[in-house]
PDB file of C-alpha atoms in Angstrom:
ATOM      1  CA  MET Q1488       0.000   0.000   0.000  1.00  0.00           C
ATOM      2  CA  ILE Q1489       1.434   3.349  -1.014  1.00  0.00           C
ATOM      3  CA  HIS Q1490       0.625   6.228   1.281  1.00  0.00           C
ATOM      4  CA  ILE Q1491       0.856   9.804   0.038  1.00  0.00           C
ATOM      5  CA  SER Q1492       1.734  12.289   2.743  1.00  0.00           C
ATOM      6  CA  ASN Q1493      -0.604  15.214   3.249  1.00  0.00           C
ATOM      7  CA  ASP Q1494       2.326  17.594   2.731  1.00  0.00           C
ATOM      8  CA  THR Q1495       2.327  16.789  -0.974  1.00  0.00           C
ATOM      9  CA  LEU Q1496      -1.338  17.636  -1.423  1.00  0.00           C
ATOM     10  CA  ASN Q1497      -1.580  20.419   1.190  1.00  0.00           C
ATOM     11  CA  ARG Q1498       0.938  22.534  -0.709  1.00  0.00           C
ATOM     12  CA  HIS Q1499      -1.348  22.520  -3.729  1.00  0.00           C
ATOM     13  CA  THR Q1500      -4.799  22.331  -2.117  1.00  0.00           C
ATOM     14  CA  GLU Q1501      -5.743  25.985  -2.569  1.00  0.00           C
ATOM     15  CA  THR Q1502      -4.673  26.061  -6.211  1.00  0.00           C
ATOM     16  CA  LEU Q1503      -6.473  22.792  -6.950  1.00  0.00           C
ATOM     17  CA  LYS Q1504      -9.677  24.108  -5.332  1.00  0.00           C
ATOM     18  CA  ASN Q1505      -9.521  27.284  -7.437  1.00  0.00           C
ATOM     19  CA  LEU Q1506      -9.139  25.245 -10.604  1.00  0.00           C
ATOM     20  CA  GLY Q1507     -12.315  23.242  -9.867  1.00  0.00           C
ATOM     21  CA  GLN Q1508     -12.853  20.400 -12.340  1.00  0.00           C
ATOM     22  CA  GLU Q1509      -9.578  21.235 -14.113  1.00  0.00           C
ATOM     23  CA  GLY Q1510      -7.818  20.783 -10.762  1.00  0.00           C
ATOM     24  CA  ASN Q1511      -9.337  17.317 -10.419  1.00  0.00           C
ATOM     25  CA  LYS Q1512      -8.193  16.444 -13.935  1.00  0.00           C
ATOM     26  CA  ALA Q1513      -4.698  17.707 -13.150  1.00  0.00           C
ATOM     27  CA  LEU Q1514      -4.553  15.658  -9.951  1.00  0.00           C
ATOM     28  CA  ALA Q1515      -5.864  12.560 -11.761  1.00  0.00           C
ATOM     29  CA  ARG Q1516      -3.142  12.875 -14.424  1.00  0.00           C
ATOM     30  CA  ALA Q1517      -0.490  13.238 -11.715  1.00  0.00           C
ATOM     31  CA  LEU Q1518      -1.826  10.200  -9.834  1.00  0.00           C
ATOM     32  CA  ASN Q1519      -1.819   8.121 -13.023  1.00  0.00           C
ATOM     33  CA  ARG Q1520       1.786   9.076 -13.748  1.00  0.00           C
ATOM     34  CA  ALA Q1521       2.731   8.104 -10.187  1.00  0.00           C
ATOM     35  CA  VAL Q1522       1.044   4.704 -10.627  1.00  0.00           C
ATOM     36  CA  ASP Q1523       2.883   4.135 -13.915  1.00  0.00           C
ATOM     37  CA  ALA Q1524       6.162   5.044 -12.213  1.00  0.00           C
ATOM     38  CA  GLY Q1525       5.332   2.610  -9.400  1.00  0.00           C
ATOM     39  CA  VAL Q1526       4.711  -0.211 -11.876  1.00  0.00           C
ATOM     40  CA  THR Q1527       7.979   0.499 -13.666  1.00  0.00           C
ATOM     41  CA  GLN Q1528       9.872   0.701 -10.383  1.00  0.00           C
ATOM     42  CA  SER Q1529       8.367  -2.562  -9.147  1.00  0.00           C
ATOM     43  CA  ALA Q1530       9.432  -4.431 -12.307  1.00  0.00           C
ATOM     44  CA  ARG Q1531      12.893  -2.860 -12.203  1.00  0.00           C
ATOM     45  CA  THR Q1532      13.467  -3.564  -8.495  1.00  0.00           C
ATOM     46  CA  VAL Q1533      12.081  -7.115  -8.510  1.00  0.00           C
ATOM     47  CA  SER Q1534      14.235  -8.090 -11.493  1.00  0.00           C
ATOM     48  CA  SER Q1535      17.314  -6.613  -9.826  1.00  0.00           C
ATOM     49  CA  GLU Q1536      16.676  -8.510  -6.559  1.00  0.00           C
ATOM     50  CA  TYR Q1537      15.357 -11.835  -7.932  1.00  0.00           C
ATOM     51  CA  TYR Q1538      16.028 -14.016 -10.976  1.00  0.00           C
ATOM     52  CA  VAL Q1539      12.845 -12.780 -12.706  1.00  0.00           C
ATOM     53  CA  GLN Q1540      12.443 -10.787 -15.923  1.00  0.00           C
ATOM     54  CA  ASN Q1541      10.802  -7.331 -16.084  1.00  0.00           C
ATOM     55  CA  GLN Q1542       8.112  -8.521 -18.489  1.00  0.00           C
ATOM     56  CA  LYS Q1543       7.015 -11.340 -16.172  1.00  0.00           C
ATOM     57  CA  VAL Q1544       6.576  -8.877 -13.319  1.00  0.00           C
ATOM     58  CA  LYS Q1545       4.560  -6.450 -15.455  1.00  0.00           C
ATOM     59  CA  LYS Q1546       2.264  -9.251 -16.673  1.00  0.00           C
ATOM     60  CA  THR Q1547       1.088  -9.838 -13.084  1.00  0.00           C
ATOM     61  CA  ILE Q1548       0.180  -6.182 -12.513  1.00  0.00           C
ATOM     62  CA  LYS Q1549      -3.266  -4.668 -13.032  1.00  0.00           C
ATOM     63  CA  THR Q1550      -3.638  -0.900 -12.706  1.00  0.00           C
ATOM     64  CA  LYS Q1551      -6.605   1.247 -11.710  1.00  0.00           C
ATOM     65  CA  LYS Q1552      -6.453   4.730 -13.192  1.00  0.00           C
ATOM     66  CA  ALA Q1553      -7.852   7.882 -11.633  1.00  0.00           C
ATOM     67  CA  ASN Q1554     -10.188  10.318 -13.364  1.00  0.00           C
ATOM     68  CA  ALA Q1555     -11.648  13.710 -12.476  1.00  0.00           C
ATOM     69  CA  SER Q1556     -14.673  12.201 -10.714  1.00  0.00           C
ATOM     70  CA  ASN Q1557     -12.771   9.417  -8.916  1.00  0.00           C
ATOM     71  CA  LEU Q1558      -9.352  10.444  -7.620  1.00  0.00           C
ATOM     72  CA  THR Q1559      -8.263   6.933  -6.698  1.00  0.00           C
ATOM     73  CA  ALA Q1560      -5.429   5.154  -8.464  1.00  0.00           C
ATOM     74  CA  GLY Q1561      -3.264   2.152  -7.749  1.00  0.00           C
ATOM     75  CA  PHE Q1562      -1.992  -1.194  -8.905  1.00  0.00           C
ATOM     76  CA  VAL Q1563      -2.174  -4.784  -7.720  1.00  0.00           C
ATOM     77  CA  SER Q1564       0.099  -7.713  -8.482  1.00  0.00           C
ATOM     78  CA  ALA Q1565      -1.604 -11.100  -8.598  1.00  0.00           C
ATOM     79  CA  GLY Q1566      -0.193 -14.487  -9.492  1.00  0.00           C
ATOM     80  CA  ASN Q1567       0.800 -17.934  -8.330  1.00  0.00           C
ATOM     81  CA  ALA Q1568       4.098 -19.327  -7.156  1.00  0.00           C
ATOM     82  CA  ILE Q1569       6.639 -19.649  -9.970  1.00  0.00           C
ATOM     83  CA  PRO Q1570       8.124 -23.092 -10.732  1.00  0.00           C
ATOM     84  CA  LEU Q1571      11.734 -23.282  -9.556  1.00  0.00           C
ATOM     85  CA  ILE Q1572      12.937 -24.128 -13.080  1.00  0.00           C
ATOM     86  CA  ASN Q1573      12.057 -20.539 -14.103  1.00  0.00           C
ATOM     87  CA  PHE Q1574      14.670 -19.175 -11.694  1.00  0.00           C
ATOM     88  CA  LYS Q1575      18.391 -19.906 -11.897  1.00  0.00           C
ATOM     89  CA  THR Q1576      19.067 -23.655 -11.743  1.00  0.00           C
ATOM     90  CA  ASN Q1577      21.975 -25.906 -12.588  1.00  0.00           C
ATOM     91  CA  PRO Q1578      21.313 -28.012 -14.609  1.00  0.00           C
ATOM     92  CA  LYS Q1579      18.722 -26.053 -16.595  1.00  0.00           C
ATOM     93  CA  LYS Q1580      17.660 -28.970 -18.827  1.00  0.00           C
ATOM     94  CA  VAL Q1581      17.352 -32.734 -18.503  1.00  0.00           C
ATOM     95  CA  PRO Q1582      20.909 -34.132 -18.341  1.00  0.00           C
ATOM     96  CA  ALA Q1583      21.891 -37.069 -20.576  1.00  0.00           C
ATOM     97  CA  LYS Q1584      23.033 -39.070 -17.543  1.00  0.00           C
ATOM     98  CA  LYS Q1585      22.698 -38.727 -13.788  1.00  0.00           C
ATOM     99  CA  PRO Q1586      24.803 -35.787 -12.591  1.00  0.00           C
ATOM    100  CA  LYS Q1587      27.407 -36.403  -9.882  1.00  0.00           C
ATOM    101  CA  THR Q1588      26.558 -33.212  -8.005  1.00  0.00           C
ATOM    102  CA  LEU Q1589      23.345 -32.052  -6.343  1.00  0.00           C
ATOM    103  CA  LEU Q1590      20.963 -29.787  -8.209  1.00  0.00           C
ATOM    104  CA  GLN Q1591      21.604 -26.132  -7.392  1.00  0.00           C
ATOM    105  CA  ALA Q1592      19.032 -23.345  -7.522  1.00  0.00           C
ATOM    106  CA  GLY Q1593      18.897 -19.648  -6.769  1.00  0.00           C
ATOM    107  CA  VAL Q1594      15.882 -17.368  -6.395  1.00  0.00           C
ATOM    108  CA  LEU Q1595      17.397 -14.279  -4.788  1.00  0.00           C
ATOM    109  CA  ARG Q1596      20.309 -12.733  -6.707  1.00  0.00           C
ATOM    110  CA  SER Q1597      22.203 -11.804  -3.554  1.00  0.00           C
ATOM    111  CA  GLY Q1598      21.621 -15.248  -2.018  1.00  0.00           C
ATOM    112  CA  GLY Q1599      23.672 -17.249  -4.489  1.00  0.00           C
ATOM    113  CA  MET Q1600      22.941 -20.836  -5.395  1.00  0.00           C
ATOM    114  CA  GLY Q1601      21.952 -23.514  -2.900  1.00  0.00           C
ATOM    115  CA  SER Q1602      21.983 -27.294  -3.242  1.00  0.00           C
ATOM    116  CA  ILE Q1603      18.737 -29.244  -3.014  1.00  0.00           C
ATOM    117  CA  LYS Q1604      18.871 -32.853  -1.845  1.00  0.00           C
ATOM    118  CA  ASN Q1605      16.986 -35.453  -3.913  1.00  0.00           C
ATOM    119  CA  ALA Q1606      16.123 -32.858  -6.593  1.00  0.00           C
ATOM    120  CA  PHE Q1607      16.467 -33.302 -10.335  1.00  0.00           C
ATOM    121  CA  VAL Q1608      15.303 -31.752 -13.609  1.00  0.00           C
ATOM    122  CA  ASN Q1609      12.860 -33.698 -15.744  1.00  0.00           C
ATOM    123  CA  LYS Q1610       9.675 -33.376 -17.750  1.00  0.00           C
ATOM    124  CA  THR Q1611       6.353 -34.085 -16.098  1.00  0.00           C
ATOM    125  CA  LYS Q1612       3.508 -36.021 -17.733  1.00  0.00           C
ATOM    126  CA  SER Q1613       2.246 -32.745 -19.200  1.00  0.00           C
ATOM    127  CA  GLY Q1614       5.552 -32.339 -21.037  1.00  0.00           C
ATOM    128  CA  LYS Q1615       6.703 -29.300 -19.062  1.00  0.00           C
ATOM    129  CA  LEU Q1616      10.217 -29.078 -17.682  1.00  0.00           C
ATOM    130  CA  HIS Q1617      10.338 -28.798 -13.861  1.00  0.00           C
ATOM    131  CA  VAL Q1618      12.607 -29.209 -10.889  1.00  0.00           C
ATOM    132  CA  LEU Q1619      11.307 -32.272  -9.099  1.00  0.00           C
ATOM    133  CA  GLN Q1620      12.171 -33.674  -5.686  1.00  0.00           C
ATOM    134  CA  ARG Q1621      11.720 -37.109  -4.177  1.00  0.00           C
ATOM    135  CA  THR Q1622       9.891 -36.812  -0.866  1.00  0.00           C
ATOM    136  CA  THR Q1623      11.009 -40.245   0.398  1.00  0.00           C
ATOM    137  CA  ASP Q1624      13.867 -42.666  -0.349  1.00  0.00           C
ATOM    138  CA  ASN Q1625      11.553 -44.471  -2.773  1.00  0.00           C
ATOM    139  CA  ALA Q1626      11.155 -43.496  -6.416  1.00  0.00           C
ATOM    140  CA  TYR Q1627       7.712 -42.084  -5.737  1.00  0.00           C
ATOM    141  CA  PRO Q1628       6.139 -39.779  -4.617  1.00  0.00           C
ATOM    142  CA  ILE Q1629       7.829 -36.794  -6.204  1.00  0.00           C
ATOM    143  CA  GLN Q1630       6.811 -33.141  -6.068  1.00  0.00           C
ATOM    144  CA  VAL Q1631       7.346 -30.088  -8.266  1.00  0.00           C
ATOM    145  CA  LEU Q1632       9.390 -27.403  -6.494  1.00  0.00           C
ATOM    146  CA  TYR Q1633       8.310 -23.761  -6.571  1.00  0.00           C
ATOM    147  CA  GLY Q1634       9.899 -20.435  -5.672  1.00  0.00           C
ATOM    148  CA  LEU Q1635       8.122 -17.269  -4.602  1.00  0.00           C
ATOM    149  CA  SER Q1636       5.230 -15.660  -6.424  1.00  0.00           C
ATOM    150  CA  ILE Q1637       5.734 -12.225  -7.958  1.00  0.00           C
ATOM    151  CA  PRO Q1638       3.172 -10.639  -5.585  1.00  0.00           C
ATOM    152  CA  GLN Q1639       5.295 -11.908  -2.672  1.00  0.00           C
ATOM    153  CA  MET Q1640       8.348 -10.284  -4.230  1.00  0.00           C
ATOM    154  CA  VAL Q1641       6.564  -6.981  -4.890  1.00  0.00           C
ATOM    155  CA  GLY Q1642       5.121  -7.021  -1.376  1.00  0.00           C
ATOM    156  CA  SER Q1643       8.462  -7.389   0.401  1.00  0.00           C
ATOM    157  CA  ARG Q1644       9.387  -4.462   2.659  1.00  0.00           C
ATOM    158  CA  LYS Q1645      12.489  -3.397   0.747  1.00  0.00           C
ATOM    159  CA  ILE Q1646      10.844  -3.454  -2.672  1.00  0.00           C
ATOM    160  CA  GLY Q1647       7.620  -1.892  -1.355  1.00  0.00           C
ATOM    161  CA  LYS Q1648       9.609   0.991   0.122  1.00  0.00           C
ATOM    162  CA  GLU Q1649      11.410   1.636  -3.179  1.00  0.00           C
ATOM    163  CA  ILE Q1650       8.103   1.580  -5.087  1.00  0.00           C
ATOM    164  CA  GLU Q1651       6.489   3.965  -2.613  1.00  0.00           C
ATOM    165  CA  ASP Q1652       9.447   6.371  -2.674  1.00  0.00           C
ATOM    166  CA  ARG Q1653       9.425   6.504  -6.475  1.00  0.00           C
ATOM    167  CA  ALA Q1654       5.633   6.975  -6.706  1.00  0.00           C
ATOM    168  CA  VAL Q1655       5.657   9.793  -4.142  1.00  0.00           C
ATOM    169  CA  GLU Q1656       8.585  11.475  -5.911  1.00  0.00           C
ATOM    170  CA  VAL Q1657       6.782  11.369  -9.268  1.00  0.00           C
ATOM    171  CA  LEU Q1658       3.479  12.497  -7.764  1.00  0.00           C
ATOM    172  CA  ASP Q1659       5.146  15.442  -6.046  1.00  0.00           C
ATOM    173  CA  SER Q1660       6.787  16.662  -9.250  1.00  0.00           C
ATOM    174  CA  ARG Q1661       3.806  15.906 -11.512  1.00  0.00           C
ATOM    175  CA  VAL Q1662       1.199  17.709  -9.381  1.00  0.00           C
ATOM    176  CA  GLN Q1663       3.019  21.010  -9.840  1.00  0.00           C
ATOM    177  CA  HIS Q1664       3.577  20.308 -13.533  1.00  0.00           C
ATOM    178  CA  GLU Q1665      -0.112  19.490 -14.104  1.00  0.00           C
ATOM    179  CA  ILE Q1666      -1.239  22.596 -12.179  1.00  0.00           C
ATOM    180  CA  ASP Q1667       1.032  24.749 -14.349  1.00  0.00           C
ATOM    181  CA  ARG Q1668      -0.358  23.042 -17.427  1.00  0.00           C
ATOM    182  CA  ALA Q1669      -3.959  23.658 -16.292  1.00  0.00           C
ATOM    183  CA  LEU Q1670      -3.189  27.317 -15.600  1.00  0.00           C
ATOM    184  CA  GLY Q1671      -1.530  27.667 -18.980  1.00  0.00           C
ATOM    185  CA  ALA Q1672       1.687  28.808 -17.322  1.00  0.00           C
ATOM    186  CA  LYS Q1673       4.756  28.947 -19.502  1.00  0.00           C
ATOM    187  CA  TRP Q1674       8.173  29.265 -18.038  1.00  0.00           C
ATOM    188  CA  LEU Q1675      10.878  31.061 -19.941  1.00  0.00           C
ATOM    189  CA  ILE Q1676      14.513  30.413 -19.147  1.00  0.00           C
ATOM    190  CA  TYR Q1677      16.975  33.121 -20.118  1.00  0.00           C
TER     191      TYR Q1677
END
């Protein structure tokens, strides 16, 4: 949840009131730009912290845009846990013969790779490649291993703080810009 401090809006309250409906439109445009910046920041930060691509993060995000009559904007990330094979694993494909070392996997970039006992890479009955693990000493049962979901990544404290900081920064700068635009102000630099 991104919280906008009252300082940001209080500085511009009087001007926005005087603009009436144009003030609401200006604020809606600023909010929408802040949401877009938050989405971009979330994809950028998640992909720098985890072995996940920007595009995969953005696919999980749905945005709600503000308008002059409803000054509410935001975004939500929704999705399931990601199969471990989609992160960094070694081996990445089915080996020709049984490897002599344990399967290694990494989800967090700063965490490095960790070994997983009784894990191997193979195709399931559906034909998809997965990291599988034997749950007992017998051949069966086996289970598919998963990492985090993208919403869990986006919702972490560190990433949430970076998203919030970026959204507030953009909102703060865009509110003034949109007010100037609504007033028709033109700045000349000599």
